Coordinates of C-alpha atoms in Angstrom, one line a residue:
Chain C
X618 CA 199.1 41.1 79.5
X619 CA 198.6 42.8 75.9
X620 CA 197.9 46.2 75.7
X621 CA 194.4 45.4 74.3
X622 CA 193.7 43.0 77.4
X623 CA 194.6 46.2 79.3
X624 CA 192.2 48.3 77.5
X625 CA 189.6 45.5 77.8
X626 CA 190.2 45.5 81.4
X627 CA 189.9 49.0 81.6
X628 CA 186.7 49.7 80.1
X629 CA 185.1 46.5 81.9
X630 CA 186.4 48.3 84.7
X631 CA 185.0 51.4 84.0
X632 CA 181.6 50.5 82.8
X633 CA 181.2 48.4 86.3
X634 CA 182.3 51.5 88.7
X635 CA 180.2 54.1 90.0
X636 CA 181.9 57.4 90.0
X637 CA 181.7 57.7 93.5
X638 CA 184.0 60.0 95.4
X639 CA 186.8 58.1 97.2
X640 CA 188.0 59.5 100.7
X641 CA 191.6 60.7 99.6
X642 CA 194.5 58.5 100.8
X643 CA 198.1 58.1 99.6
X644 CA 200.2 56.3 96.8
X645 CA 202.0 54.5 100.2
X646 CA 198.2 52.8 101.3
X647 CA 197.8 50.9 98.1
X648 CA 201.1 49.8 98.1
X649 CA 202.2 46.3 99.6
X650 CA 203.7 45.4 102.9
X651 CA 207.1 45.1 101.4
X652 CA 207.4 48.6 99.7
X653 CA 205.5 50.1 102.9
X654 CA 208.0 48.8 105.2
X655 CA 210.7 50.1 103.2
X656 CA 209.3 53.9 103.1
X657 CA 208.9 53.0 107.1
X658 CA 212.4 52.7 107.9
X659 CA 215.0 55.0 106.6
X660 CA 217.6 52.6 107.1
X661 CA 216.0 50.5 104.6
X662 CA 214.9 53.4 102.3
X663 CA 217.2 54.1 99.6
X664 CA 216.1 57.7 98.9
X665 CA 218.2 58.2 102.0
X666 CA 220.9 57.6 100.0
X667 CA 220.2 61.0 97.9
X668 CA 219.3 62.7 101.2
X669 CA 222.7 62.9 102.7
X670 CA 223.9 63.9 98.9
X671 CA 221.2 66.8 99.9
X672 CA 223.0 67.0 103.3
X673 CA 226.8 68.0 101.8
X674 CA 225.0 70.2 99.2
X675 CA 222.9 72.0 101.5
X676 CA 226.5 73.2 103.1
X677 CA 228.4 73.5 100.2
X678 CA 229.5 76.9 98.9
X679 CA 229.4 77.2 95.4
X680 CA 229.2 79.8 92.5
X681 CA 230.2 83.2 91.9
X682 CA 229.0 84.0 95.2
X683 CA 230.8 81.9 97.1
X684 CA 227.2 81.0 99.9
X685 CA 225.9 78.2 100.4
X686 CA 222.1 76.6 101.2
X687 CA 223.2 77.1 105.0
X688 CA 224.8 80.6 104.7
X689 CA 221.4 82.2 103.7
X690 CA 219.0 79.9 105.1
X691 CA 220.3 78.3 108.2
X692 CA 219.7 74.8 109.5
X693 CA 217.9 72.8 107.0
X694 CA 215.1 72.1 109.3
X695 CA 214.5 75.6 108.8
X696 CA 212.6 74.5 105.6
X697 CA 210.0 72.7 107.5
X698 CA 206.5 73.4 106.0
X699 CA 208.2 74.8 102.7
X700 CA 207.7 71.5 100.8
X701 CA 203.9 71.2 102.1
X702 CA 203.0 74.2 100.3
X703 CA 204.7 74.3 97.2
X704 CA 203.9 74.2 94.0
X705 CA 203.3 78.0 94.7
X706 CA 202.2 80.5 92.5
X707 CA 204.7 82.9 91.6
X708 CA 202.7 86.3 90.7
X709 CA 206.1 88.2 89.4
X710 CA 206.4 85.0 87.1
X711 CA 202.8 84.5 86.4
X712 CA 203.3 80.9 86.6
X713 CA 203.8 78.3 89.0
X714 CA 207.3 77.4 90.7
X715 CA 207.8 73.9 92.3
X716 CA 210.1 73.4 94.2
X717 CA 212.8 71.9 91.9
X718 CA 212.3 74.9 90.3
X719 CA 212.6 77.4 93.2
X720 CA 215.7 75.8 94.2
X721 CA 217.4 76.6 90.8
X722 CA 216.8 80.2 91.4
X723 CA 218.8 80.2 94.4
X724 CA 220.9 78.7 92.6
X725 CA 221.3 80.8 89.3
X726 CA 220.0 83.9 91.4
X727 CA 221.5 84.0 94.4
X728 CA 224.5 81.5 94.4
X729 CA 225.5 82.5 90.8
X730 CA 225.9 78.6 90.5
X731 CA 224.6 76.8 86.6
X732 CA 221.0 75.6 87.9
X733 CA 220.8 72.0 89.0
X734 CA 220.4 69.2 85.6
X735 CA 216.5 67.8 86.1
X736 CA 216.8 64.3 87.9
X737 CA 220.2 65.2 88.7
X738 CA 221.4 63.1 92.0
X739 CA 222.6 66.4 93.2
X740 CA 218.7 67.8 92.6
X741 CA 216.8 65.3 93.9
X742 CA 218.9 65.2 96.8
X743 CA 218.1 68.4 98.1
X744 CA 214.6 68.9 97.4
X745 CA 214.6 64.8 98.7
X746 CA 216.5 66.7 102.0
X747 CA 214.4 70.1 101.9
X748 CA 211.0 67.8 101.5
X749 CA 211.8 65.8 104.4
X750 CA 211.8 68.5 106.6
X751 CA 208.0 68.8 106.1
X752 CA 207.4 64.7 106.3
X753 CA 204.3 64.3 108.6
X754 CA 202.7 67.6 107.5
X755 CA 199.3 68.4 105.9
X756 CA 199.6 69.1 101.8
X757 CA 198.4 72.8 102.1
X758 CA 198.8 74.9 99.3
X759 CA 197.4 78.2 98.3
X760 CA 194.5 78.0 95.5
X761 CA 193.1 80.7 96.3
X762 CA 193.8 84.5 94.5
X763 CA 196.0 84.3 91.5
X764 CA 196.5 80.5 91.7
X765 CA 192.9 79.5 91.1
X766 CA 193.2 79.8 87.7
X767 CA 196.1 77.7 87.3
X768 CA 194.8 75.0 90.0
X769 CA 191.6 75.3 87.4
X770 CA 193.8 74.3 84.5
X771 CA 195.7 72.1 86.3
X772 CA 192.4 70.2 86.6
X773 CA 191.1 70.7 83.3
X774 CA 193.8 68.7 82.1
X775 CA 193.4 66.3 84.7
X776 CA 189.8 65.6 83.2
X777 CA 190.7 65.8 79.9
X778 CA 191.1 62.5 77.9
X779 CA 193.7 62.2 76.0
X780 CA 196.1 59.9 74.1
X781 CA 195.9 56.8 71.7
X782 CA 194.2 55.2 74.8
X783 CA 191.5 58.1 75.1
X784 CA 191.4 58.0 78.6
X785 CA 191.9 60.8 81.6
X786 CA 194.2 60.7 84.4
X787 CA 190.5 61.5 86.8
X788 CA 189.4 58.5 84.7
X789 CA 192.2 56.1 86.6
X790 CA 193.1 58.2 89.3
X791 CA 189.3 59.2 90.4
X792 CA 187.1 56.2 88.9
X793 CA 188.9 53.0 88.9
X794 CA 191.6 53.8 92.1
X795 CA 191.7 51.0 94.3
X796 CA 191.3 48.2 91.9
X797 CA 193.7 46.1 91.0
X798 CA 194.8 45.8 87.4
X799 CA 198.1 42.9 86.5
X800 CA 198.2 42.3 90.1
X801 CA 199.2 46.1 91.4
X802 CA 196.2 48.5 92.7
X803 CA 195.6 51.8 91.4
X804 CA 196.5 54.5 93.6
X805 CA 194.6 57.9 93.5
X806 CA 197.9 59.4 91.8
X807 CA 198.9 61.6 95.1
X808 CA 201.9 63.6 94.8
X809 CA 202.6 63.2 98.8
X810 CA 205.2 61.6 98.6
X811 CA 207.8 63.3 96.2
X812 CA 210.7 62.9 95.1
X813 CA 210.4 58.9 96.0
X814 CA 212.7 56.2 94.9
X815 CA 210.8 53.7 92.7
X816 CA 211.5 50.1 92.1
X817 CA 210.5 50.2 88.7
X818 CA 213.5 52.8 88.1
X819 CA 216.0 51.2 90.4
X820 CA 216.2 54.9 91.3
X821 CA 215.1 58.2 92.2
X822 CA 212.9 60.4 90.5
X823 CA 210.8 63.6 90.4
X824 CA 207.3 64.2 90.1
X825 CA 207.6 65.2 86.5
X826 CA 209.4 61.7 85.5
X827 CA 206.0 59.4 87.3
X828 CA 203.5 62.1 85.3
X829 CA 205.7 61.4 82.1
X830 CA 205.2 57.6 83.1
X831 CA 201.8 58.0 83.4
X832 CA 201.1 60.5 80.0
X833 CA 203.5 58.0 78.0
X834 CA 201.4 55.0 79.4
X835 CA 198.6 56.4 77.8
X836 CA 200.3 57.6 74.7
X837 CA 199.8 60.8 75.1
X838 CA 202.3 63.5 74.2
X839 CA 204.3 64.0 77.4
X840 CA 204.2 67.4 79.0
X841 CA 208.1 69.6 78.9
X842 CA 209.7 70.0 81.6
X843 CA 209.5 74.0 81.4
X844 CA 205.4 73.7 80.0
X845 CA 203.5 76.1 82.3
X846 CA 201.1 73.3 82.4
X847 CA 202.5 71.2 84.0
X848 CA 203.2 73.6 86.9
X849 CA 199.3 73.7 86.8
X850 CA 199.1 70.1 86.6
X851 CA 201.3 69.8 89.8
X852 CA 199.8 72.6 92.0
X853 CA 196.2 71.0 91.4
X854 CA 197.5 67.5 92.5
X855 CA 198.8 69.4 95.3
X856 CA 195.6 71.1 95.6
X857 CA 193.6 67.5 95.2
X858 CA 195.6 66.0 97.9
X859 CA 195.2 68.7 100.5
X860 CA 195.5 67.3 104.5
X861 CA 197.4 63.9 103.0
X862 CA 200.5 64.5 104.9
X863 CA 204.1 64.4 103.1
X864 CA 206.0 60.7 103.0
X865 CA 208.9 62.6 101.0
X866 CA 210.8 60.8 100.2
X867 CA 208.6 58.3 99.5
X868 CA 209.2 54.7 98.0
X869 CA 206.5 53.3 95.2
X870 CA 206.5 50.2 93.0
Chain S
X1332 CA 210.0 56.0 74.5
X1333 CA 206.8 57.0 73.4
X1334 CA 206.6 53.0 72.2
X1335 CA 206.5 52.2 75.5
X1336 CA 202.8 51.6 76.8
X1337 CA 200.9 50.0 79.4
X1338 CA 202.1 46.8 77.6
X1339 CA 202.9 45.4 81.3
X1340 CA 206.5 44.4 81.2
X1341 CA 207.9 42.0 84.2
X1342 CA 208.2 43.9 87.4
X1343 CA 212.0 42.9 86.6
X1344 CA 212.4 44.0 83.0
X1345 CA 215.3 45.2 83.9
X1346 CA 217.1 42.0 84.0
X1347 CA 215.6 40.5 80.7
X1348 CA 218.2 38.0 80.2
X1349 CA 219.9 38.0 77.0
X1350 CA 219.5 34.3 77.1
X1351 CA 217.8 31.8 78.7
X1352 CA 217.3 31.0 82.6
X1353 CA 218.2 29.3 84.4
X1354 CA 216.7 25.5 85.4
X1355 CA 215.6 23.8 88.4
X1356 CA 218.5 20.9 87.2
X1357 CA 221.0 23.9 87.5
X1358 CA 220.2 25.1 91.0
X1359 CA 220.1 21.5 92.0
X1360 CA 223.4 20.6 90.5
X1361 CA 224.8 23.8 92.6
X1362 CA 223.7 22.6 95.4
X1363 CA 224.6 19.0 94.8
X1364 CA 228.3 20.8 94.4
X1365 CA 227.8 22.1 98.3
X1366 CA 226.6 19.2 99.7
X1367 CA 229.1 16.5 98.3
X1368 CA 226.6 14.7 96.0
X1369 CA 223.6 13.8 98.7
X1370 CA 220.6 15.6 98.9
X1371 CA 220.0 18.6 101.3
X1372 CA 217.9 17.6 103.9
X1373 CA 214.5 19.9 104.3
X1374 CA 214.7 21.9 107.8
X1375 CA 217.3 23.5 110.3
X1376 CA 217.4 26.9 107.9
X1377 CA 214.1 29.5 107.2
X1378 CA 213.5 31.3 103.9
X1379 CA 211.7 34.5 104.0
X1380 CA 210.7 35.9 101.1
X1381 CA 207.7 37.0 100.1
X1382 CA 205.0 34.4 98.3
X1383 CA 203.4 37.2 96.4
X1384 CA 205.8 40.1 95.2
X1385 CA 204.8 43.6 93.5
X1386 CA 208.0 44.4 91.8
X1387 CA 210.6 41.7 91.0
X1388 CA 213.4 44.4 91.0
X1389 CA 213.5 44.6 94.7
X1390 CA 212.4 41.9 97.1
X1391 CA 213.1 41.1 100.6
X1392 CA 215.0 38.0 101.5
X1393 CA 216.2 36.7 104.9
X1394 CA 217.5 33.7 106.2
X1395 CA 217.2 32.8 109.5
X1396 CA 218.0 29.2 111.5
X1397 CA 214.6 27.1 112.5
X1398 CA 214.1 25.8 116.8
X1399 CA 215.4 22.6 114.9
X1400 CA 218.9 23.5 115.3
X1401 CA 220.9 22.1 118.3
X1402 CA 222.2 24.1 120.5
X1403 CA 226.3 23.2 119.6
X1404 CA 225.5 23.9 115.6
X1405 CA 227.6 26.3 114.1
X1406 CA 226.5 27.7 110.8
X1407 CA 229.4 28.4 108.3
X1408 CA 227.8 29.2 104.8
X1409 CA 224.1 29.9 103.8
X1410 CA 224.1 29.8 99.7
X1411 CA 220.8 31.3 97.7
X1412 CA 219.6 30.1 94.2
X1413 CA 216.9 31.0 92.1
X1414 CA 215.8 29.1 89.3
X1415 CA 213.6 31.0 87.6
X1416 CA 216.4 34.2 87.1
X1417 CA 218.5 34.3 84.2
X1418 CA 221.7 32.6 86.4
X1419 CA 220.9 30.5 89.2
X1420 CA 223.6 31.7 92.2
X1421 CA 221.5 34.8 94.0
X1422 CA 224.2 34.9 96.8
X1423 CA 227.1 33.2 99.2
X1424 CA 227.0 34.5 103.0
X1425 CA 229.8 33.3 105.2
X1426 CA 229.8 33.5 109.0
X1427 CA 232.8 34.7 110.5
X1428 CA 234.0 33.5 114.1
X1429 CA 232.4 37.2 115.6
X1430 CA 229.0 36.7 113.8
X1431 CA 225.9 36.9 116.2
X1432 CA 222.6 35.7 115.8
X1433 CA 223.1 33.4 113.0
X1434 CA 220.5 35.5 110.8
X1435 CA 220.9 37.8 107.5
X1436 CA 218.9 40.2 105.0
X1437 CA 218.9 41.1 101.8
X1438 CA 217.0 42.3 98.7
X1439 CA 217.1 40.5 95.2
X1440 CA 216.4 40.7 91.8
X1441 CA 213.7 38.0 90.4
X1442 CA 213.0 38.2 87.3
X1443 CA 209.9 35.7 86.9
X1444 CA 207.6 33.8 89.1
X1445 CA 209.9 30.8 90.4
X1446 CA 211.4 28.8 93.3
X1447 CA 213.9 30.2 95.8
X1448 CA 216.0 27.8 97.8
X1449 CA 218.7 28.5 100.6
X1450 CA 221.2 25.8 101.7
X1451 CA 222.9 26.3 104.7
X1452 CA 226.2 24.4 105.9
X1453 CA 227.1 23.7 109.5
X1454 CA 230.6 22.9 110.5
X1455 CA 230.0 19.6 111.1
X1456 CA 229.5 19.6 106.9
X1457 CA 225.5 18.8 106.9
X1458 CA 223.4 21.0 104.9
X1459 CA 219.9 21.6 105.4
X1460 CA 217.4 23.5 102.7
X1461 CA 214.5 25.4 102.8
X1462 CA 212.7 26.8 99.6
X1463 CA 209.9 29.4 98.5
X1464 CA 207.6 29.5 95.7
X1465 CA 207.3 33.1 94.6
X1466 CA 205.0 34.5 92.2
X1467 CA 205.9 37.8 90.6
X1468 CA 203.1 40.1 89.8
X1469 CA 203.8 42.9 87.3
X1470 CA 204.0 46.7 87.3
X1471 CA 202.1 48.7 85.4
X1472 CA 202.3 52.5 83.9
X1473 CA 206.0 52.1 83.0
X1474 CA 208.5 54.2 81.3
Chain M
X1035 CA 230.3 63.0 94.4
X1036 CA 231.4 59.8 96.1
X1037 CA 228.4 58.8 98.2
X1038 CA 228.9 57.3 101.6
X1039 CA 226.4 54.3 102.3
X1040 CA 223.7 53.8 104.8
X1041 CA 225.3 52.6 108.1
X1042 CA 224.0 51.6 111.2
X1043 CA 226.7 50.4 113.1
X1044 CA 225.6 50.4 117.2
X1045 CA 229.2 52.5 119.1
X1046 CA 228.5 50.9 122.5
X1047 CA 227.7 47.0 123.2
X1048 CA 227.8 44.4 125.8
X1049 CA 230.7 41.9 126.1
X1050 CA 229.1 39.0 124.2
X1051 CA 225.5 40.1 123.1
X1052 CA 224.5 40.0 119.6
X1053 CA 224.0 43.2 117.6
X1054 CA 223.0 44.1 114.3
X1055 CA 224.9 45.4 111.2
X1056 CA 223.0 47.0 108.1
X1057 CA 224.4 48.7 105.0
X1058 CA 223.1 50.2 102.3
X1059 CA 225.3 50.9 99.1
X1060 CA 224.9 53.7 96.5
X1061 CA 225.4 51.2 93.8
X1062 CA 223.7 50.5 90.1
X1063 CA 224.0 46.4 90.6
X1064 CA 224.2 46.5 86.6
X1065 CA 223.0 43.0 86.1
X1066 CA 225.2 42.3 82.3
X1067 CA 222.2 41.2 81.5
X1068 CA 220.0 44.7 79.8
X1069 CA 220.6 45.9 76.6
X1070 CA 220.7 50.2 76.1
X1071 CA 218.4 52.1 73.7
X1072 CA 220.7 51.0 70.6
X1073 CA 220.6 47.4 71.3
X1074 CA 224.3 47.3 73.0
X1075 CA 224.7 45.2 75.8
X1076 CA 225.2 47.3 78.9
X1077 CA 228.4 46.0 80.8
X1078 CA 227.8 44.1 84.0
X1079 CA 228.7 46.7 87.1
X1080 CA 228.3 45.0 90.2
X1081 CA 229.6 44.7 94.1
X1082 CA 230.8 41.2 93.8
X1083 CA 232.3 40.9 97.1
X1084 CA 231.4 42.5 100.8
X1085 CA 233.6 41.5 103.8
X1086 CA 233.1 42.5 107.5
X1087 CA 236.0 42.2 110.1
X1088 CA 237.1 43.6 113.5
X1089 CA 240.6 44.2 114.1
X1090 CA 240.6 41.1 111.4
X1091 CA 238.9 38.5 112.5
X1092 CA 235.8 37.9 110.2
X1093 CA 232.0 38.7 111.1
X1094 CA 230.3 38.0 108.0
X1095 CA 231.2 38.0 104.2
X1096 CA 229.2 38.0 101.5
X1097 CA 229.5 36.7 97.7
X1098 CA 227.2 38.9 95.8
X1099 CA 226.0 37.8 91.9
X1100 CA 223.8 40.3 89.6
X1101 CA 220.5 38.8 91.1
X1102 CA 221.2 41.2 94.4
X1103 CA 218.9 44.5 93.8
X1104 CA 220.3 48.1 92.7
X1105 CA 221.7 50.3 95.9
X1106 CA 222.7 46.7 97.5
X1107 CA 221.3 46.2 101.6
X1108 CA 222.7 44.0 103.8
X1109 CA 221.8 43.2 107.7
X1110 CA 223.4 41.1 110.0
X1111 CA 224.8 40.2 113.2
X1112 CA 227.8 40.4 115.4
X1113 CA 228.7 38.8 118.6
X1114 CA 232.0 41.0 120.4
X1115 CA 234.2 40.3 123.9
X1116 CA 236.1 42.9 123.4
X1117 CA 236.3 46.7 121.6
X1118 CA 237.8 47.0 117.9
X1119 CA 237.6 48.2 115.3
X1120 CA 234.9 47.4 112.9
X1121 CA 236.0 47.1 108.8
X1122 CA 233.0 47.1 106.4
X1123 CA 234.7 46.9 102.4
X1124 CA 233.1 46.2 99.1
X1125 CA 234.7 45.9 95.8
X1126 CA 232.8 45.7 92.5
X1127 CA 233.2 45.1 88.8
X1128 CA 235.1 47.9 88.3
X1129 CA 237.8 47.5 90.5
X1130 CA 236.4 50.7 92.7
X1131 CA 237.0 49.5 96.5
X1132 CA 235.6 51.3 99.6
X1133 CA 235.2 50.9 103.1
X1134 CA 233.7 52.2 106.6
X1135 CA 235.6 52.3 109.7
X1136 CA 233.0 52.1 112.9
X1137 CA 234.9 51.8 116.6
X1138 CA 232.9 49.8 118.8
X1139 CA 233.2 50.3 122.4
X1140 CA 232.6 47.0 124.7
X1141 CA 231.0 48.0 127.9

């Protein structure tokens, strides 16, 4: 398909739909059977692969201080819940931290170790491994306080239509979710499930590389990894997919 | 990157060939080459693969043996083809004297809407077929 | 950092009953076949051969062309009268071998 059959199909799409409010459910139910049974069995699931990466990491001592993950923090499964309510707002930064991001402090911070390279193996493996720990739990983060603002320009941008394609992400992601365009649905663009291994990328990746997929799909200018909007952008995702539980790590098309 | 669009690319883009693909005559001249020149008769072995797939980069594949099979068979080889990727051979199993249930699973590559075919050879040298039409959807919102 | 595969390997069986094998490699599968952001054809990379033995007599092999997906899976069965050990090895492209060890205990 072109990309002007796409935009055809979109706007026949869009003109058809009500914008009713969906019930909220995950990325993994509008998958098919085969990338569902994959995320099922961690056997079959290669983000399990990055996991145990996460695994030696989380004991290794590095840096000037010589500590590692465990030495300060204990058994990983100490983490549990961590993932399920992060991004967090970080008052002393005045922005918000994800987790990637909260990691790398330890890291530079505490460990005196160089921060972990974005969609590094060695990052994605442990917040892959510190995610995990909270698999099965409600998305609950805090929007309340100093983090409504950001949640409210996280979702300003959500709305906001953008790129050569003039459209908003609430515009596929709220409107035409569910419907199937070339064959695969539209999910509700849940971050639930994060970092996931994608078939698409043969590979692991971050929340920030799927919202680049999705900003660059509608030629838009992608957001940096350091913009303070996309911390926004990612807390009110969060925020938008409260009580879906965490699949981390997930596996999507 | 920022020419890449919503232009919906194969679900395997990543295996564009350079070239051309492979043919149906191809896969049946491999298979000719396992079977000494007959035809592979229809039964005895099960394809599973998917008949609709969401991503061509990844898909489940496993071959099994049908109720067909007598009971004294031995299965030695099961070879895969596809004829719609850009080379035909997907895989060679070979089933050692400790192998168990004479079953295996995998996950290919396919790079278009084709046919898959499995041969499997006995030790008595027959070889019996089975094959799948698969279409191959596409993903969209790449990067 | 050399990354161990997937294994799930069962430690205890019975004398004779079938039991399954699955692997899952850290491994690109580079088909030869993509081109990189200059136009320059990306070398083929991939695990072209995968042999399972115990104590050396053979449990399944495997023959693998570019058309098997990235991080390569593989399940199958075994059938054992007595305990040994258990050799899973893969080579690819490169040259780069490696193997898992499992001891299986026949009970």
């Amino acid at each position: 398909m072109s990309t002007s059959a796409w935009c055809r199909a979109l706007v026949l799409l869009l003109a058809a739909l009500p914008a009713a409010a969906q019930e909220r459910r995950s990325g993994y139910d509008d998958a098919g059977p085969q990338v569902r049974a994959m995320q099922d069995d961690d056997m079959a699931n290669p983000a399990f692969l990055w996991v145990q990466q996460g695994e030696v990491l989380w004991e290794r001592r590095v840096g000037e201080a010589g500590k590692s993950c465990a030495d300060c923090h204990g058994a990983v499964s100490e983490m549990r819940g961590v993932a399920a309510r992060f991004p967090e707002f970080d008052a002393a930064r005045g922005r918000v931290v994800t987790l990637e991001q909260r990691v790398n402090v330890c890291r530079t911070d505490f460990q005196g170790a160089p921060a972990l390279a974005p969609e590094s193996d060695a990052l994605l493996g442990i917040t892959a491994l510190v995610g995990l720990q909270s698999r099965g739990m409600p998305v609950a983060v805090e929007v309340s306080g100093a983090a409504a603002e950001a949640v409210a320009r996280g979702e300003a941008f959500f709305r906001l239509r953008q790129g050569q394609l003039n459209l908003s992400c609430a515009q596929c992601h709220d409107q035409l979710a569910g419907q199937s365009l070339a064959g695969s649905r539209i999910p509700q663009g849940h971050p639930n499930g994060y970092p996931i291994y994608r078939l698409e990328w043969q590979g692991m990746g971050s929340l920030h590389r799927r919202l680049r997929a999705c900003l660059v799909g509608v030629r838009a200018e992608p957001l940096g990894r350091d913009d303070a909007l996309l911390g926004d952008l990612e807390l009110y995702l969060a925020a938008r997919a409260a009580g879906l539980k965490v699949e981390t790590p997930g596996v999507r098309p | 990157m920022r020419r890449r669009s919503f232009v919906v690319m194969a679900g395997a883009a990543a295996m564009l060939p350079l070239g051309a693909r492979a043919k149906p005559e191809e896969v049946e001249a491999l298979v000719r080459a396992i079977t000494g020149g007959v035809p592979a008769r229809p039964g005895r072995v099960k394809l599973d693969v998917p008949e609709l797939v969401e991503n061509g980069n990844t898909v489940g594949l496993t071959v099994s043996l049908g109720e067909d099979v007598p009971k004294d068979a031995v299965l030695t080889d099961i070879h895969v083809f596809a004829d719609g990727n850009p080379r035909p051979g997907v895989v060679h199993f070979r089933f050692g004297k400790l192998a168990g249930v004479p079953k295996v699973a995998t996950r290919v590559r396919l790079a278009t809407s084709q046919t898959v075919t499995a041969v499997a050879v006995f030790a008595d040298g027959s070889c019996w077929t089975d094959q799948v039409g698969v279409l191959v959807t596409w993903s969209a919102c790449l990067d | 950092m050399a990354v161990k595969p997937l294994l799930s390997v069962p430690r205890e069986v019975k004398a004779g009953v079938p039991f399954e094998v699955r692997i899952l490699i850290q491994h690109p599968m580079e088909t030869g076949f993509r081109r990189d952001a200059v136009g320059g054809v990306i070398a083929r990379d991939i695990i072209h051969t995968f042999e399972c033995s115990v104590d050396g007599e053979e449990v399944f092999a495997a023959r693998l062309e570019p058309a098997i997906a990235a991080k390569p899976y593989l399940a199958f069965s075994a059938r054992l009268e007595r305990s040994g050990t258990m050799l899973l090895r893969w080579v690819d492209d490169h040259g780069v071998e490696a193997q898992e060890r499992v001891d299986i205990r026949v009970v």
